[in-house]
PDB file of C-alpha atoms in Angstrom:
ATOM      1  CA  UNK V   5     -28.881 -45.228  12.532  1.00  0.00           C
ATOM      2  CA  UNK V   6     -29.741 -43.284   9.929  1.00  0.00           C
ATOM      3  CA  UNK V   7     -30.086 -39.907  11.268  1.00  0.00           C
ATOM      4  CA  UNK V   8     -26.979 -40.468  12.731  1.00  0.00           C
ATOM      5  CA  UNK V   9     -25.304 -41.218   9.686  1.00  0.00           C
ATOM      6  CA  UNK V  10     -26.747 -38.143   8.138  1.00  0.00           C
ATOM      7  CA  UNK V  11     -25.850 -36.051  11.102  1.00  0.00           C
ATOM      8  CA  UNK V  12     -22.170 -37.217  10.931  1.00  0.00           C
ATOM      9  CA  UNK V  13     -21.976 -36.049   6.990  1.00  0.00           C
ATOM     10  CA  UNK V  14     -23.139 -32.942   7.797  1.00  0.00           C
ATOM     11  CA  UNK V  15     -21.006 -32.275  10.846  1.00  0.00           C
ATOM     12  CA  UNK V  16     -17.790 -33.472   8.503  1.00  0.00           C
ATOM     13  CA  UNK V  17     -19.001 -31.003   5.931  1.00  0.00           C
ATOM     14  CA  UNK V  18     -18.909 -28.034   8.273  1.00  0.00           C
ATOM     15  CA  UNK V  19     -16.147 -28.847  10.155  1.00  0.00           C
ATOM     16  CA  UNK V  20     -14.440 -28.912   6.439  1.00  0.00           C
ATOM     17  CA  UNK V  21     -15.937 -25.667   5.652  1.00  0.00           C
ATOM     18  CA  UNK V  22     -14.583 -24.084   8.459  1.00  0.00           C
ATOM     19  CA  UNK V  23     -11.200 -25.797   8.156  1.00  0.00           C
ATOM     20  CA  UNK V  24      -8.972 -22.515   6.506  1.00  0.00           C
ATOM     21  CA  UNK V  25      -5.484 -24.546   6.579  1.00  0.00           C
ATOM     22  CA  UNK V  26      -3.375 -24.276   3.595  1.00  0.00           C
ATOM     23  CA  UNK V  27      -3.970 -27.696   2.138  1.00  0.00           C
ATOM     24  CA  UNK V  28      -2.864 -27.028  -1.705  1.00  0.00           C
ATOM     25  CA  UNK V  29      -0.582 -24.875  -2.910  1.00  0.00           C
ATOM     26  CA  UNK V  30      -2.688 -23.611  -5.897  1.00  0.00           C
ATOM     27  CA  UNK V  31      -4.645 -21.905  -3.274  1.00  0.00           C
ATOM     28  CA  UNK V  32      -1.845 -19.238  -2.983  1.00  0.00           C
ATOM     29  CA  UNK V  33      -1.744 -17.667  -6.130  1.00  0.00           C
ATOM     30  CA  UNK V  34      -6.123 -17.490  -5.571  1.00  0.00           C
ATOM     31  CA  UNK V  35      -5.674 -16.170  -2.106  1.00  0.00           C
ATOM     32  CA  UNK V  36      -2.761 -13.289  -1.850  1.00  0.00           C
ATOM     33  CA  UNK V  37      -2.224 -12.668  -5.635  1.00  0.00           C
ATOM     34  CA  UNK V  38       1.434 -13.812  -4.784  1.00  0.00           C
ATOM     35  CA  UNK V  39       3.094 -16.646  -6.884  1.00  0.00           C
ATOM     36  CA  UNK V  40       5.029 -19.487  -5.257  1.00  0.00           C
ATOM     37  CA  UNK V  41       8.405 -19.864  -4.702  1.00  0.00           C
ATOM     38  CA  UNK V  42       8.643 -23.469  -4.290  1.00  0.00           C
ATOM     39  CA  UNK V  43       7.865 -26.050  -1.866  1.00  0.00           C
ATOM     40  CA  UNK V  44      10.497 -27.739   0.558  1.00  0.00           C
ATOM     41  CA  UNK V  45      11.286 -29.354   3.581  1.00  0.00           C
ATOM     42  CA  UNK V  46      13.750 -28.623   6.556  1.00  0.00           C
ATOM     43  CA  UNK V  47      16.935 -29.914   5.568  1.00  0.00           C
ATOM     44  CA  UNK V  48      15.736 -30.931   2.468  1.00  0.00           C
ATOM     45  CA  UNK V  49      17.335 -28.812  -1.230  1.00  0.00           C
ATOM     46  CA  UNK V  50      16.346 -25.313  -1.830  1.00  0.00           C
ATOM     47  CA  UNK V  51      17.984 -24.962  -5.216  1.00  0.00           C
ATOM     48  CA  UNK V  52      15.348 -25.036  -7.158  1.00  0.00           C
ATOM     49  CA  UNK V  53      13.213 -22.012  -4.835  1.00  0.00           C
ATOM     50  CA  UNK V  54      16.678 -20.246  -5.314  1.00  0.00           C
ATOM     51  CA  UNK V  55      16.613 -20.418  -8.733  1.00  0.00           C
ATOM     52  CA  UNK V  56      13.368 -19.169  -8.659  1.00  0.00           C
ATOM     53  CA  UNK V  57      14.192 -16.615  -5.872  1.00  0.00           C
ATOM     54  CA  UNK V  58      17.605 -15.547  -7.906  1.00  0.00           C
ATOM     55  CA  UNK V  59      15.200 -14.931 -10.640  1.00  0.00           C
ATOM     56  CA  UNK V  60      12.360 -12.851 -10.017  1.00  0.00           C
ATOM     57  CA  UNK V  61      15.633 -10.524  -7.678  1.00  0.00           C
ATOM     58  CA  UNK V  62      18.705 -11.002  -9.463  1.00  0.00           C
ATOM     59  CA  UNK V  63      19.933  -7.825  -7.550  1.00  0.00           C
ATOM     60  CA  UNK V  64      18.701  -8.205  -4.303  1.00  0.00           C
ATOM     61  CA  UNK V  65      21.439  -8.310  -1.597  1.00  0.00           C
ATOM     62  CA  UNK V  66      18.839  -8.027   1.506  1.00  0.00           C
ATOM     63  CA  UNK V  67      15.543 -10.776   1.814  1.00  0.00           C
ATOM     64  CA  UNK V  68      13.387 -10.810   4.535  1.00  0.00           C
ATOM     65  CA  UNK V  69      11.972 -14.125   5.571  1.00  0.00           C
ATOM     66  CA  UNK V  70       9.334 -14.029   7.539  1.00  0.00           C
ATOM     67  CA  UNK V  71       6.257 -16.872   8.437  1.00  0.00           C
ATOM     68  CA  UNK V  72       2.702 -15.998   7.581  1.00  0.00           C
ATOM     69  CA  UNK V  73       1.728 -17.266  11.409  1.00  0.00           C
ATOM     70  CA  UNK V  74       3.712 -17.055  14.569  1.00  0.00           C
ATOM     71  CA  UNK V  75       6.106 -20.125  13.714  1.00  0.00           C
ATOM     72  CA  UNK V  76      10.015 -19.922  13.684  1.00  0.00           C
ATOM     73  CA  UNK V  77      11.507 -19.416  10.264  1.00  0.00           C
ATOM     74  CA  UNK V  78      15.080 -19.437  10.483  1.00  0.00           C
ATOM     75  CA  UNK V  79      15.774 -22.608  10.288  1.00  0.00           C
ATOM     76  CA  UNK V  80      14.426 -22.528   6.977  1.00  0.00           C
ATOM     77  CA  UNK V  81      16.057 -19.373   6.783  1.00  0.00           C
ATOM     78  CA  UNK V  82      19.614 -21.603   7.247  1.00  0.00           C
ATOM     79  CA  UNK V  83      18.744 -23.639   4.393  1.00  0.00           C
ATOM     80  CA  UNK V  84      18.319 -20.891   1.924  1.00  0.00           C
ATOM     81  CA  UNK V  85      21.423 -19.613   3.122  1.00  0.00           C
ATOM     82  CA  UNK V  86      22.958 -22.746   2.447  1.00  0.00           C
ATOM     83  CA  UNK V  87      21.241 -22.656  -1.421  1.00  0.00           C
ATOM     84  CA  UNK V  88      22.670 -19.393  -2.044  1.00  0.00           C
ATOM     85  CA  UNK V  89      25.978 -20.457  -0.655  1.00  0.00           C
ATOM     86  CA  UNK V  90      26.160 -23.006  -3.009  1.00  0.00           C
ATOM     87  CA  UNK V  91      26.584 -20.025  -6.014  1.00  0.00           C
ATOM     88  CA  UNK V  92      29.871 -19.490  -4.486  1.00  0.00           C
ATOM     89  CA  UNK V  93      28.389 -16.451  -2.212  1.00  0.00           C
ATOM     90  CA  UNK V  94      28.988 -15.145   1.158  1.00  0.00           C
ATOM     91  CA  UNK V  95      25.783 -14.962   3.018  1.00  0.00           C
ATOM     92  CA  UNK V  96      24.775 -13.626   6.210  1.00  0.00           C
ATOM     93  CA  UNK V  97      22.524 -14.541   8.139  1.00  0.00           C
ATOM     94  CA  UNK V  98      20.596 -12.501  10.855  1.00  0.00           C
ATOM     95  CA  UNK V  99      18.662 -13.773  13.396  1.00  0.00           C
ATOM     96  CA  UNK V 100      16.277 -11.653  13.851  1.00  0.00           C
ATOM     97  CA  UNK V 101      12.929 -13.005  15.317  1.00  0.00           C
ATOM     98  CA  UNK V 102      12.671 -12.774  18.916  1.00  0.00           C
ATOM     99  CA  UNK V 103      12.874 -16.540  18.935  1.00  0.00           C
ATOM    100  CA  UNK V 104      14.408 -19.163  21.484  1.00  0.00           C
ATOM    101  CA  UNK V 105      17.922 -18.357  22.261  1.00  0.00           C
ATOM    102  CA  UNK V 106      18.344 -22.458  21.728  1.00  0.00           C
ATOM    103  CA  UNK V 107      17.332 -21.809  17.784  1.00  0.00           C
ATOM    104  CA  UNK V 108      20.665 -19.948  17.141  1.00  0.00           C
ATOM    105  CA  UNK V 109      22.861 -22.025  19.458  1.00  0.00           C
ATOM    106  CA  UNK V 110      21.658 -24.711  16.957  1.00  0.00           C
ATOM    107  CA  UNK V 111      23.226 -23.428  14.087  1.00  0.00           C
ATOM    108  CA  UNK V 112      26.625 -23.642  15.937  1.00  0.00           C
ATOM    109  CA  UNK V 113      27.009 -20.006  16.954  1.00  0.00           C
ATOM    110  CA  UNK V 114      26.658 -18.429  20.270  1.00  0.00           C
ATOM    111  CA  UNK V 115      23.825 -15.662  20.617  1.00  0.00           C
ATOM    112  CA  UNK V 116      26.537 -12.990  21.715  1.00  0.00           C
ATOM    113  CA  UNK V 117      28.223 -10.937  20.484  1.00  0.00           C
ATOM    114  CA  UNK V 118      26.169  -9.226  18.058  1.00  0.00           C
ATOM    115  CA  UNK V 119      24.237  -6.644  16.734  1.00  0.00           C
ATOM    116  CA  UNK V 120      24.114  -4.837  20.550  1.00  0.00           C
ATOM    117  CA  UNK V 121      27.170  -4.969  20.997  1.00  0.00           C
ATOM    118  CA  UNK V 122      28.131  -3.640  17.553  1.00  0.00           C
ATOM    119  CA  UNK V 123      25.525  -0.714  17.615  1.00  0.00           C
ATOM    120  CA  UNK V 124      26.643   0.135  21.448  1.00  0.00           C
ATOM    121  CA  UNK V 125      30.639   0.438  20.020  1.00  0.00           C
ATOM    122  CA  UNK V 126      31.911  -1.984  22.319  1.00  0.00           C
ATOM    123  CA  UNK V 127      33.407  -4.328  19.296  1.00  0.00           C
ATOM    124  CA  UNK V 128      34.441  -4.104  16.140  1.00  0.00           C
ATOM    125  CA  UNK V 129      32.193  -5.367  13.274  1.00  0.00           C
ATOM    126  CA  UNK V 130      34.184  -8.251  12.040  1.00  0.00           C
ATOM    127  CA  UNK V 131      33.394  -9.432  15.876  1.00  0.00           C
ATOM    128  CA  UNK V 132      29.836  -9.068  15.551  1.00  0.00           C
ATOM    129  CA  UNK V 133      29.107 -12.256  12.684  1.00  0.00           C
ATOM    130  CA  UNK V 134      30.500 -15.716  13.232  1.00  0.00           C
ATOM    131  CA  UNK V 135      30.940 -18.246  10.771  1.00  0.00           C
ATOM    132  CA  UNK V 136      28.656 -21.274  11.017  1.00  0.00           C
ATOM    133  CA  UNK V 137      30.744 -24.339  11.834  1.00  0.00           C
ATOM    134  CA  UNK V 138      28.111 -26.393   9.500  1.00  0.00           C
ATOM    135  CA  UNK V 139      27.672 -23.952   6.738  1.00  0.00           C
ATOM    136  CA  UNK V 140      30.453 -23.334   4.124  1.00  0.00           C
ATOM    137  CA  UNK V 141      30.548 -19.326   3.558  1.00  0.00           C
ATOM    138  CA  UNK V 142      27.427 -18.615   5.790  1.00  0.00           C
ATOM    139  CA  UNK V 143      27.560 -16.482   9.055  1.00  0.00           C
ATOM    140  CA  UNK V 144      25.457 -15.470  11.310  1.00  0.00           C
ATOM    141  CA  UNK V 145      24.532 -11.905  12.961  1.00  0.00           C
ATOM    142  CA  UNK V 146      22.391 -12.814  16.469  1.00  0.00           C
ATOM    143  CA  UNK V 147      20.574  -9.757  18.409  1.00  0.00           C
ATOM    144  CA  UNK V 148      23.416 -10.116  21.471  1.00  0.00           C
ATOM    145  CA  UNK V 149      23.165  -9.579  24.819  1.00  0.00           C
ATOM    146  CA  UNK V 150      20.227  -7.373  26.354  1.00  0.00           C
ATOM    147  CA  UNK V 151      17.169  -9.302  25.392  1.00  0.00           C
ATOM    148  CA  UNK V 152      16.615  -6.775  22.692  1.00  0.00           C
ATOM    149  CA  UNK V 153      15.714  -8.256  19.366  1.00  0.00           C
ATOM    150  CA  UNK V 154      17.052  -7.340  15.929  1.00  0.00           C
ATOM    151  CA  UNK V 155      13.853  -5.698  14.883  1.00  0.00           C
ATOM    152  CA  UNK V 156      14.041  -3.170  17.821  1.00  0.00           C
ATOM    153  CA  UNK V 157      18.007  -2.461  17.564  1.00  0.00           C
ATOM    154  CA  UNK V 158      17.391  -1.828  13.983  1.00  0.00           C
ATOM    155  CA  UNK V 159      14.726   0.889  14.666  1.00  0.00           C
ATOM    156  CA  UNK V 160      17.807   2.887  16.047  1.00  0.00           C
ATOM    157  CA  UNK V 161      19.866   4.674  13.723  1.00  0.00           C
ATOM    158  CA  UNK V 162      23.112   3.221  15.699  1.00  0.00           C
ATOM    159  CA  UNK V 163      21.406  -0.429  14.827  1.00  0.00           C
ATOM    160  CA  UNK V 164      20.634   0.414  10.899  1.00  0.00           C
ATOM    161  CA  UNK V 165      23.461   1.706  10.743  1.00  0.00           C
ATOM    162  CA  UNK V 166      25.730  -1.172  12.327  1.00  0.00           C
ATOM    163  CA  UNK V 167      23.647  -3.819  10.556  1.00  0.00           C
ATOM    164  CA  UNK V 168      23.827  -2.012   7.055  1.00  0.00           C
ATOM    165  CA  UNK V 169      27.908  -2.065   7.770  1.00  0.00           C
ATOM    166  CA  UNK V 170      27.927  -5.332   8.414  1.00  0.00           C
ATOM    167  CA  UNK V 171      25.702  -6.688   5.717  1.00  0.00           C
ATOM    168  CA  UNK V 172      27.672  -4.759   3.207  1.00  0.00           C
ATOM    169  CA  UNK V 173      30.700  -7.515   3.607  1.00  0.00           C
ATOM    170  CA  UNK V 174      28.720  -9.922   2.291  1.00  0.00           C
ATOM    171  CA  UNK V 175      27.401 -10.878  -1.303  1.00  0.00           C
ATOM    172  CA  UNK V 176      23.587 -11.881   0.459  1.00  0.00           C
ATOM    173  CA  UNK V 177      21.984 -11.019   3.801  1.00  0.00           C
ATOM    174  CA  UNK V 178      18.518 -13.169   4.807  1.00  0.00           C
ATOM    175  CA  UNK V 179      16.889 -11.734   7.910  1.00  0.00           C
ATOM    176  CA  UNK V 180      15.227 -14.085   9.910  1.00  0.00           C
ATOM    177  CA  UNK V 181      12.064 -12.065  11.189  1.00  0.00           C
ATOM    178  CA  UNK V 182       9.680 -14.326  12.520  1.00  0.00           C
ATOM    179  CA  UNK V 183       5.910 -13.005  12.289  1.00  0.00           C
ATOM    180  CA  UNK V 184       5.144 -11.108   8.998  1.00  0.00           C
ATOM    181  CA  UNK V 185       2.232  -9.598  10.842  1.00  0.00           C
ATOM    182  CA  UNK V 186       4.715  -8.301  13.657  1.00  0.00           C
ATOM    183  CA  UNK V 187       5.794  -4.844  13.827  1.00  0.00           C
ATOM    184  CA  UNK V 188       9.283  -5.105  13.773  1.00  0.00           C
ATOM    185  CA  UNK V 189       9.193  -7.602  10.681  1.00  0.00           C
ATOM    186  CA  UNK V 190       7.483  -4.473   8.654  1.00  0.00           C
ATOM    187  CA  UNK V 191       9.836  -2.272   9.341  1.00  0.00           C
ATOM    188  CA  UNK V 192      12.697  -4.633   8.188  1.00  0.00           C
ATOM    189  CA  UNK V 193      10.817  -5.464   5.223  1.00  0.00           C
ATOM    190  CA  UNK V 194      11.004  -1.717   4.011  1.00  0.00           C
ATOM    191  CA  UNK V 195      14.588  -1.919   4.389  1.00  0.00           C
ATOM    192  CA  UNK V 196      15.040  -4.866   1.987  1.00  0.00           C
ATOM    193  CA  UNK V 197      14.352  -5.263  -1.507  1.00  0.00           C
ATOM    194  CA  UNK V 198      12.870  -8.328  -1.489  1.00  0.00           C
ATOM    195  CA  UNK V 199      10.515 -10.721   1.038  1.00  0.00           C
ATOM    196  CA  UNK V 200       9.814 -14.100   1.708  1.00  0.00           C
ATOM    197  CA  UNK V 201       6.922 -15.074   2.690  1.00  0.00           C
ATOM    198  CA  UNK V 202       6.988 -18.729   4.573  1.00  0.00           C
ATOM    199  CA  UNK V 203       3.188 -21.072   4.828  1.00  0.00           C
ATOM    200  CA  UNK V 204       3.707 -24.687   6.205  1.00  0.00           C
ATOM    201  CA  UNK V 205       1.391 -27.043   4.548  1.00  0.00           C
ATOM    202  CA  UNK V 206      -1.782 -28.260   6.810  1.00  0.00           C
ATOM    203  CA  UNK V 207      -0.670 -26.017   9.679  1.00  0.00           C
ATOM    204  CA  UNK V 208      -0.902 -21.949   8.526  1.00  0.00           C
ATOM    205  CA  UNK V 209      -4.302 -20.726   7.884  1.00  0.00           C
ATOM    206  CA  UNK V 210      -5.115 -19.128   4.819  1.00  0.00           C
ATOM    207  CA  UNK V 211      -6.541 -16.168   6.702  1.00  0.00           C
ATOM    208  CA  UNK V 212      -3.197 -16.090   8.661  1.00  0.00           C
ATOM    209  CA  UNK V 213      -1.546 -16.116   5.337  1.00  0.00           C
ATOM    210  CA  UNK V 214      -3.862 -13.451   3.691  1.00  0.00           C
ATOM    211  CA  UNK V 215      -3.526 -11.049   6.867  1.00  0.00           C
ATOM    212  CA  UNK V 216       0.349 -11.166   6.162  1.00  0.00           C
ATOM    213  CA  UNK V 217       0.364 -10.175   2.655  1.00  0.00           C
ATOM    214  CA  UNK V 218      -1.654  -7.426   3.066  1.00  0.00           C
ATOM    215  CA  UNK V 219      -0.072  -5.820   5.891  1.00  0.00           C
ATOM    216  CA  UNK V 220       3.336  -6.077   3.833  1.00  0.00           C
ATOM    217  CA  UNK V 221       1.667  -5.328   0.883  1.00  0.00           C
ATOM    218  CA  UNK V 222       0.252  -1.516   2.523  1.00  0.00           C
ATOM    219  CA  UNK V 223       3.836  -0.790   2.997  1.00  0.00           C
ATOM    220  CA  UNK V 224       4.609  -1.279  -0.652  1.00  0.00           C
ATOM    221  CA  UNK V 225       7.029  -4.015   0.498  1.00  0.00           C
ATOM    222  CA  UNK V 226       9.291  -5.696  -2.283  1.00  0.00           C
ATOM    223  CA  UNK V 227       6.828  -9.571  -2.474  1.00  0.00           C
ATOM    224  CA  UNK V 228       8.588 -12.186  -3.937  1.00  0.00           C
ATOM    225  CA  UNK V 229       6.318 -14.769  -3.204  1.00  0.00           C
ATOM    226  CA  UNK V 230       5.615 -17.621  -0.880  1.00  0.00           C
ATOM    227  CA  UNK V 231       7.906 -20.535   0.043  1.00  0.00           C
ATOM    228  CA  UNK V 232       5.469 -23.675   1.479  1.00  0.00           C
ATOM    229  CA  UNK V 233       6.939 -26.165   3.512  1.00  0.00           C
ATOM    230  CA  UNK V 234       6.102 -29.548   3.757  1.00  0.00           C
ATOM    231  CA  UNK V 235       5.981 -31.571   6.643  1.00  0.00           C
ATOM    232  CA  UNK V 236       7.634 -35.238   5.561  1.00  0.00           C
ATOM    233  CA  UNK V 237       5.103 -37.419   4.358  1.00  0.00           C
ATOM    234  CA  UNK V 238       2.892 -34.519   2.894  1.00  0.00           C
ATOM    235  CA  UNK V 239       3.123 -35.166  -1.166  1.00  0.00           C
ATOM    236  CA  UNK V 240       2.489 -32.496  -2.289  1.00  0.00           C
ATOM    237  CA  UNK V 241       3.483 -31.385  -6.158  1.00  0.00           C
ATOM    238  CA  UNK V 242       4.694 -28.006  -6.651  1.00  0.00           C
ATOM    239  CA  UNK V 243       3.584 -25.497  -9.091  1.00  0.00           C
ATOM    240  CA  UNK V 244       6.336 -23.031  -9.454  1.00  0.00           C
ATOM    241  CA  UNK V 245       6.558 -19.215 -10.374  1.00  0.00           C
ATOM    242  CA  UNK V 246       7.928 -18.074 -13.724  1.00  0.00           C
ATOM    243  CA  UNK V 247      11.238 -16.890 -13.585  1.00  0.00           C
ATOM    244  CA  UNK V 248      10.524 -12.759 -14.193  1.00  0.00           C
ATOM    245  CA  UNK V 249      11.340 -11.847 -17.526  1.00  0.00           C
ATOM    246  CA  UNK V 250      14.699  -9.307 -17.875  1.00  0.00           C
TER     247      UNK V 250
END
């Protein structure tokens, strides 16, 4: 009984050891030298990671957000655009990851028209966004028809160039990108002067998370930080990032 009690410690100390999840938010700062941004919840406020986020990029008009893993981000992508709404701001946003058509019917907006379309000539750009039923001054830019995804379209000069038109109507553009590790989401992040990187509490790996940053970080891409959500029922007090100084 013994031995078997022994055997059971050790077996829960390696399978801790081995265990890389994100499980406290102070191990950001220790792991990718970035700061946090705050920690939320889907559907929960953002205003305070805004106010952090408005902070540290008081100028920037274009964000990527992108996950450290392989999970969907624009839903929290929404509810930033919602936050930054709430300043009395236009905001578009632009689904971008090469995610579930269902994730943008969700937000009330059909997944075509769009950027295709726009880049291809065959509408005019006011036809390309549509308003969000749900969200006061937010609208949303999908990929369109074709199966091609933002990222791709916008590695034509037709596509930059249609989705820099577009964007410029509006006071804030967030780019939903998916992956941070995927190669379209690097190439938007160059574009933009500032990213988002998003870690969900007990599920991303902190060698998921590290992988991420340095890949962006190689390109010299503009870090903010890292936004950490929190499944409900996860307590979990935040520790957040100075607001940079002017």
């Amino acid at each position: 009984v013994l031995a078997g009690l022994v055997f059971g410690v050790i077996a829960a100390l390696v399978v801790d050891n081995l265990d890389d999840r994100l499980l406290d938010v102070d191990d950001i700062e220790r792991a990718t030298g970035l700061e946090l941004l705050g920690v939320v919840h889907d559907g929960g406020s953002y205003r305070e990671a805004r106010s952090v986020i408005a902070a540290r990029a008081p100028d920037a008009h274009r964000i990527l957000v992108c996950a450290a893993s392989d999970a969907t981000v624009l839903g929290v992508t929404a509810d930033l655009a919602v936050a930054f709404a709430g300043l009395d701001k236009h905001v578009l946003i632009v689904a971008g990851e090469p995610a579930d058509p269902s994730a943008v019917e969700a937000l009330g907006v059909p997944i075509s028209p769009g950027l295709a379309e726009l880049a291809a000539g065959r509408i005019a750009p006011f036809a390309a966004t549509h308003p969000a039923p749900a969200m006061v001054r937010v609208s949303v830019l999908p990929a369109g028809a074709g199966g091609a995804s933002v990222p791709e379209l916008s590695a034509t000069a037709k596509g930059r160039q249609a989705m820099s038109y577009v964007a410029s109507g509006f006071d804030i553009t967030l780019l939903s990108a998916g992956s941070a590790r995927a190669t379209g989401s690097v190439d938007l992040a160059t574009a933009c002067e500032g990213v988002i990187v998003v870690a969900t509490l007990k599920s991303t790996h902190l060698r998921d998370l590290e992988a991420a940053v340095e890949k962006l970080s190689r390109l010299n891409a503009p870090m903010l930080g890292v936004l950490v959500r929190r499944k409900l029922g996860v307590i979990q007090r935040p520790r957040l990032a100075r607001p940079a100084k002017a």
